[in-house]
PDB file of C-alpha atoms in Angstrom:
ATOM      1  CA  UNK G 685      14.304  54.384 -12.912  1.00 91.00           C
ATOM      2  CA  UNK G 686      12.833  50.752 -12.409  1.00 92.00           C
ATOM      3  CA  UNK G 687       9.798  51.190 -14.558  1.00 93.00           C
ATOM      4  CA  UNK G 688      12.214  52.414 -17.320  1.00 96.00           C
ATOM      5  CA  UNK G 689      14.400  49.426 -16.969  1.00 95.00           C
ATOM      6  CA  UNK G 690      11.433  47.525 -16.393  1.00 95.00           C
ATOM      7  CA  UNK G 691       9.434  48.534 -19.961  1.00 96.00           C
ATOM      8  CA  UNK G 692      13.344  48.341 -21.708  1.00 97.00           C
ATOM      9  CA  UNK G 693      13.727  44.306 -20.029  1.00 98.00           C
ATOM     10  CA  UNK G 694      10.287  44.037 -20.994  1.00 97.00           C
ATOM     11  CA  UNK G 695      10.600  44.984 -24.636  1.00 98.00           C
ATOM     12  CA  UNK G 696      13.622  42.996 -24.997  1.00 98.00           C
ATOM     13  CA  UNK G 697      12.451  39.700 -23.757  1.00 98.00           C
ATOM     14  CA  UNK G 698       9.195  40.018 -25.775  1.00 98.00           C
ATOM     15  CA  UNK G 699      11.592  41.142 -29.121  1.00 98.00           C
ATOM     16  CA  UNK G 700      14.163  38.003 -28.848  1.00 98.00           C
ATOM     17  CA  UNK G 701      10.554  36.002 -28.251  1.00 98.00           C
ATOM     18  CA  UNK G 702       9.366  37.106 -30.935  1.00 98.00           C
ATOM     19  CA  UNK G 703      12.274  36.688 -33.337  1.00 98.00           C
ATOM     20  CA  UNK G 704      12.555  32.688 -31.761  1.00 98.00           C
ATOM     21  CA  UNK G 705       9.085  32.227 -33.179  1.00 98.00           C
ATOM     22  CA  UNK G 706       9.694  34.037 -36.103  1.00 98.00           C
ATOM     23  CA  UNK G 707      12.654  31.182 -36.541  1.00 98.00           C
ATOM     24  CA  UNK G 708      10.434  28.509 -35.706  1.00 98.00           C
ATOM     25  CA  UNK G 709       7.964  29.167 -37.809  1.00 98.00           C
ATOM     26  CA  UNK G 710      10.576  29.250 -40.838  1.00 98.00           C
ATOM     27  CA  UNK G 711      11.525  25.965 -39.159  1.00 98.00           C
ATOM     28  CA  UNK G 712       8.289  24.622 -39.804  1.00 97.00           C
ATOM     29  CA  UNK G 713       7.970  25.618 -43.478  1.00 97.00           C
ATOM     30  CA  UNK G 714      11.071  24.363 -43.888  1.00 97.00           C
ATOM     31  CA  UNK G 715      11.222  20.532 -42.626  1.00 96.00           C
ATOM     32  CA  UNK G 716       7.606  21.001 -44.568  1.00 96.00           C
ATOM     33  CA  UNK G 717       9.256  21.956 -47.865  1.00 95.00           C
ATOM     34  CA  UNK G 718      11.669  18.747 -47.162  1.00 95.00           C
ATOM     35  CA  UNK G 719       9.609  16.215 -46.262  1.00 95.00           C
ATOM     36  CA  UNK G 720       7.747  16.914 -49.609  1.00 94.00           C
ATOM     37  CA  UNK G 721      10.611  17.328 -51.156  1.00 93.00           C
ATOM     38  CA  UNK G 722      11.095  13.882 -50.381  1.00 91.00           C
ATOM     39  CA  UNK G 723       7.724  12.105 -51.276  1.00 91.00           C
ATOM     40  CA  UNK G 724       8.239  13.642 -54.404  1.00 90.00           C
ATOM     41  CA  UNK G 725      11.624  12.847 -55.442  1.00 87.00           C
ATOM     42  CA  UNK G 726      10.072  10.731 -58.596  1.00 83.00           C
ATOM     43  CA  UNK G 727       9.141  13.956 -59.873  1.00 86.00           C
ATOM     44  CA  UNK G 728      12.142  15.532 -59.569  1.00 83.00           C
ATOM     45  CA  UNK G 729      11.998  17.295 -56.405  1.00 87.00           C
ATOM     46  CA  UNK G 730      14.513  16.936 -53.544  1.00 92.00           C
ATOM     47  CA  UNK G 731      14.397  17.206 -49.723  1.00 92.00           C
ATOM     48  CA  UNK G 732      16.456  21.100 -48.166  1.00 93.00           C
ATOM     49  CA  UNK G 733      19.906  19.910 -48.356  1.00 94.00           C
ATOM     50  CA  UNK G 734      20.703  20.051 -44.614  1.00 95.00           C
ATOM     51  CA  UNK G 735      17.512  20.105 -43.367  1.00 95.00           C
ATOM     52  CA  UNK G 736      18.370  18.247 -39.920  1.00 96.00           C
ATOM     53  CA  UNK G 737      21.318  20.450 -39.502  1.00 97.00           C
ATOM     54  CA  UNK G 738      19.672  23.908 -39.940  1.00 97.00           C
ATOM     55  CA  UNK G 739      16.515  22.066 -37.855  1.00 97.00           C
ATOM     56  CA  UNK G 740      18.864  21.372 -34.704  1.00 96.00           C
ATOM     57  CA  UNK G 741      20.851  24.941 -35.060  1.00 97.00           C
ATOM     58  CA  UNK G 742      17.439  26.666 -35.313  1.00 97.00           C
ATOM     59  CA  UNK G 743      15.554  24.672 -32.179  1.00 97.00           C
ATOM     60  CA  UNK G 744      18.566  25.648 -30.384  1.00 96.00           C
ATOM     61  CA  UNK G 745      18.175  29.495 -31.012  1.00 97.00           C
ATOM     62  CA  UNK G 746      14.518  29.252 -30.090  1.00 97.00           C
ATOM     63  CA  UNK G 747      14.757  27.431 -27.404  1.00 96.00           C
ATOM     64  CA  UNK G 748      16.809  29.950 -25.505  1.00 97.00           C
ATOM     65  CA  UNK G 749      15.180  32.807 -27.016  1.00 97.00           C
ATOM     66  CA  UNK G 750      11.869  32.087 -25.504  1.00 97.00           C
ATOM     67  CA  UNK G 751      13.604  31.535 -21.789  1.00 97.00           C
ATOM     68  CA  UNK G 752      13.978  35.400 -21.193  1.00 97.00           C
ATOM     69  CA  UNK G 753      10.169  36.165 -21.659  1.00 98.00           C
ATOM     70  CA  UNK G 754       9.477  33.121 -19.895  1.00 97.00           C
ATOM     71  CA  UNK G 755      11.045  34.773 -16.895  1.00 97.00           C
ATOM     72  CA  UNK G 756       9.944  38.005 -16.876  1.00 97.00           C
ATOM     73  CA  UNK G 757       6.375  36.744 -17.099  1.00 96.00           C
ATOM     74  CA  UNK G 758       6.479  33.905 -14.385  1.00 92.00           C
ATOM     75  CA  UNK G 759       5.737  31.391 -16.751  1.00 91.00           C
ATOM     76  CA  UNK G 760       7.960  28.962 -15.608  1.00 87.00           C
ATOM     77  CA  UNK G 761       6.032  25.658 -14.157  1.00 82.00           C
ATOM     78  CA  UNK G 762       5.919  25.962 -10.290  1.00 79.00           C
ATOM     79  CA  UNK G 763       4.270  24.319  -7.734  1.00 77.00           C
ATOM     80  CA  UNK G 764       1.443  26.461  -5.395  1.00 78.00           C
ATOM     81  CA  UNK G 765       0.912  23.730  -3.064  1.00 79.00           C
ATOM     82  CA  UNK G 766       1.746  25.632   0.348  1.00 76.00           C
ATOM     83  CA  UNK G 767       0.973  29.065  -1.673  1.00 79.00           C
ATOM     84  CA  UNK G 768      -2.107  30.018   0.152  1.00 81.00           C
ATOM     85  CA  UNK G 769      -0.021  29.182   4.245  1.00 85.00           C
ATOM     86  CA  UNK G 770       2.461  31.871   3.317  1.00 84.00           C
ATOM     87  CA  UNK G 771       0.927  34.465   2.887  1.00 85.00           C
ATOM     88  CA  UNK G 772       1.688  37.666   1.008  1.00 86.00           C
ATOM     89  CA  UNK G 773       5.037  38.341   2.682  1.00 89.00           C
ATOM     90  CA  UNK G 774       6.029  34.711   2.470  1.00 88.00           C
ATOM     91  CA  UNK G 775       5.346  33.971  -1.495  1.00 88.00           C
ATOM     92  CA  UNK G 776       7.333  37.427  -2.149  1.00 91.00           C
ATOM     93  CA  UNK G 777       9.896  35.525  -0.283  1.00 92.00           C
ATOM     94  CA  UNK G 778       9.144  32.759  -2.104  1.00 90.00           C
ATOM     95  CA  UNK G 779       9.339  34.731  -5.191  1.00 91.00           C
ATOM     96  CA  UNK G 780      12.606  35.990  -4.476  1.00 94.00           C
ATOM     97  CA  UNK G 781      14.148  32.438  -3.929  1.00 93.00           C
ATOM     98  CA  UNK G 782      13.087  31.113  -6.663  1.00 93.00           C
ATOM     99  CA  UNK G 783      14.265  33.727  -8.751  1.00 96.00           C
ATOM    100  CA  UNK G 784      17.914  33.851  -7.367  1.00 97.00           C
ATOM    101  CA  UNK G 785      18.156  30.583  -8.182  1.00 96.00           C
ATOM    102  CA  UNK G 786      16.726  30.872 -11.551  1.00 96.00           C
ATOM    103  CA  UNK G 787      19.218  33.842 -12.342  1.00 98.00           C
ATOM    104  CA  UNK G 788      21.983  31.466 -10.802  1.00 98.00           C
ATOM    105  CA  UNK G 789      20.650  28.770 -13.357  1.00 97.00           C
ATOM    106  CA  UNK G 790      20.577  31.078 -16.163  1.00 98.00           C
ATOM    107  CA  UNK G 791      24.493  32.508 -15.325  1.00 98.00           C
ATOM    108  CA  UNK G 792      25.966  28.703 -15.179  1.00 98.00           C
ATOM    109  CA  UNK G 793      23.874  27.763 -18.187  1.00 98.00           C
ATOM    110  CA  UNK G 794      25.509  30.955 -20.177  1.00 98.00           C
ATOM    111  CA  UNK G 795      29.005  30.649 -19.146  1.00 98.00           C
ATOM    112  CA  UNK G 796      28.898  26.882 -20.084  1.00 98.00           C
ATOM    113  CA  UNK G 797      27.424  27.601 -23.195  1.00 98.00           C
ATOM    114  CA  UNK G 798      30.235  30.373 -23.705  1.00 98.00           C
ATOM    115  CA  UNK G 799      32.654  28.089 -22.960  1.00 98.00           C
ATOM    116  CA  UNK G 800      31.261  25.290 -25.429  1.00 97.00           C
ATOM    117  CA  UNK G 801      30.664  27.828 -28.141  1.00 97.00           C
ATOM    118  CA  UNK G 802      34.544  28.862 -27.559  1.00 97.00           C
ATOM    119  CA  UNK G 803      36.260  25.068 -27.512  1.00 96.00           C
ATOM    120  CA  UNK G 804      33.932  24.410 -31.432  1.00 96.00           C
ATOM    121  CA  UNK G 805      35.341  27.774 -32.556  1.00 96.00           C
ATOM    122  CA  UNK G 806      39.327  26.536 -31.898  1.00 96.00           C
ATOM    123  CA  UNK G 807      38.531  23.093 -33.272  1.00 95.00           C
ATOM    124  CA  UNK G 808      36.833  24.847 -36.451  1.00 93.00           C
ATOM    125  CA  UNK G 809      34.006  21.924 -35.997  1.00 94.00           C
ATOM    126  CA  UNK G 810      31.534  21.649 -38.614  1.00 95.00           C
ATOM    127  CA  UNK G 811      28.018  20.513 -39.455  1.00 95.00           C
ATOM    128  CA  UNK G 812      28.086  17.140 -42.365  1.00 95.00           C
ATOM    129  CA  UNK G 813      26.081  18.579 -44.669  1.00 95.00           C
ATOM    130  CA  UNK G 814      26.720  22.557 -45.174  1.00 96.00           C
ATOM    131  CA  UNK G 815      30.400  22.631 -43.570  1.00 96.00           C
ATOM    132  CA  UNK G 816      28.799  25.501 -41.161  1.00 96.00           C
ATOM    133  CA  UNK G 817      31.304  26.338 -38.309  1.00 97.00           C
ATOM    134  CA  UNK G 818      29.314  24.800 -35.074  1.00 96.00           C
ATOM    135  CA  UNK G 819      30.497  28.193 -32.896  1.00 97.00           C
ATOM    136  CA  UNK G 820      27.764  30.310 -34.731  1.00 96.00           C
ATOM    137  CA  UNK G 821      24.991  28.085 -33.607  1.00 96.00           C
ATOM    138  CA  UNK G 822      26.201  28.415 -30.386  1.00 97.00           C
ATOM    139  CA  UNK G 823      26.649  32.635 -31.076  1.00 97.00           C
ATOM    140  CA  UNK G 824      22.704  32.146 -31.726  1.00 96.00           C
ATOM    141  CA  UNK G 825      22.214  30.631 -28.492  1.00 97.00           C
ATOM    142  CA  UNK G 826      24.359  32.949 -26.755  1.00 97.00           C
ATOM    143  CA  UNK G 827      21.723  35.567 -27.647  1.00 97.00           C
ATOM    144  CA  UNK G 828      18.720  33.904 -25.851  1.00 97.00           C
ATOM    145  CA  UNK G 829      21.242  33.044 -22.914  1.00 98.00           C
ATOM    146  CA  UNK G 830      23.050  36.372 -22.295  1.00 98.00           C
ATOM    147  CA  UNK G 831      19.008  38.055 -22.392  1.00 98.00           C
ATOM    148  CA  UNK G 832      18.229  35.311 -19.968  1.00 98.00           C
ATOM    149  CA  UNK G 833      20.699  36.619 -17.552  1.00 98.00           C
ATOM    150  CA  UNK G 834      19.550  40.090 -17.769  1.00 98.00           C
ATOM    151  CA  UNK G 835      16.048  39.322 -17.529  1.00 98.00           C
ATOM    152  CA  UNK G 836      16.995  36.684 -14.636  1.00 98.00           C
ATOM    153  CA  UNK G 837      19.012  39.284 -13.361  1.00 98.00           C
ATOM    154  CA  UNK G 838      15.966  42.541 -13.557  1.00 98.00           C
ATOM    155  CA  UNK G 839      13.249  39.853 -11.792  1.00 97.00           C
ATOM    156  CA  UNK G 840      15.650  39.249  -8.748  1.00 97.00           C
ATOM    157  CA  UNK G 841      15.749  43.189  -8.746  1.00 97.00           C
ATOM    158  CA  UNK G 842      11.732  42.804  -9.280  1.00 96.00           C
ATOM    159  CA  UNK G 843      11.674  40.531  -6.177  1.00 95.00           C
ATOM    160  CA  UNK G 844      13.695  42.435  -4.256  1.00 95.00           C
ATOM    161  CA  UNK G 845      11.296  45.644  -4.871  1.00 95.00           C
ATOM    162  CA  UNK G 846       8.240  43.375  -4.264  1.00 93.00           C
ATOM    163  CA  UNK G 847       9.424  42.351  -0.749  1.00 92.00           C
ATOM    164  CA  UNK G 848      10.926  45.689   0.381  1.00 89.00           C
ATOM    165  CA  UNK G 849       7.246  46.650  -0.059  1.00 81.00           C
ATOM    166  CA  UNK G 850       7.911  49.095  -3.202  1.00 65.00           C
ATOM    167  CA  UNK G 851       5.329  47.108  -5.377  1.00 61.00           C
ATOM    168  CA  UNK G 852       6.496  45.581  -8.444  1.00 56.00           C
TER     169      UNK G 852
END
């Protein structure tokens, strides 16, 4: 059962990855498209109407898509200073720690964002420019965060396995 929930966590965190750079990259072409739209507005041509709005709803979305691969990988920046005193037994342990409290981080940072995403939708607050309703941006978001939870949640499990001696 954990290798199949293992290759499905897997798969997921490396799909919403993928789709966050897919976003970025669309990001890029975009402000690109803009900024020449503006050095060229003598001949005609005008900057992505929106531009910084779509830019800031976009980084968002990435941002927390690329957290769940992030996990599962172990990418996060940590500090080995004491790694080699522990010993095998003690960095699992180590391991484990750090990834309760990373699954902790990731289940505050998703309810808040939840709860933000819920007070813009009953205000009906909207971006300037394009009049878009500020709660999808933070539905967007909620997709990176609510696979960070999972993924949080499956490397605690991972941990867990690891120390208990069942490999991982």
């Amino acid at each position: 059962m954990y290798r199949i929930v293992d290759g499905g966590i897997g798969w997921l965190a490396r799909a919403v990855a993928l789709v966050g750079g897919a976003v970025l990259l669309a990001l890029v072409i975009m402000v690109c498209v803009s900024i020449t739209g503006r050095a060229l507005i003598p001949l005609g041509l005008k900057p992505v109407a929106g531009d910084v709005e779509l830019l800031e709803m976009g980084m968002a979305f990435a941002i927390f898509a690329f957290l769940p691969y992030c996990q599962y990988v172990r990418g996060h920046a940590r500090v080995d200073l004491f790694q080699a005193a522990f010993g095998s037994v003690g960095n699992r342990l180590l391991d484990l720690v750090a990834d309760l409290a990373m699954a902790v981080v990731a289940v505050v940072v998703a309810w808040r964002l939840w709860l933000g995403m819920m007070d813009k939708k009953s205000y009906f607050e909207t971006t300037f420019i394009l009049q878009i309703e500020i709660w999808q941006a933070y539905a967007l978001a909620m997709i990176g965060a609510s696979t960070f939870v999972l993924v949080s949640l499956f490397c605690v499990w991972r941990s867990i396995k690891a120390l208990s001696g069942g490999g991982a």
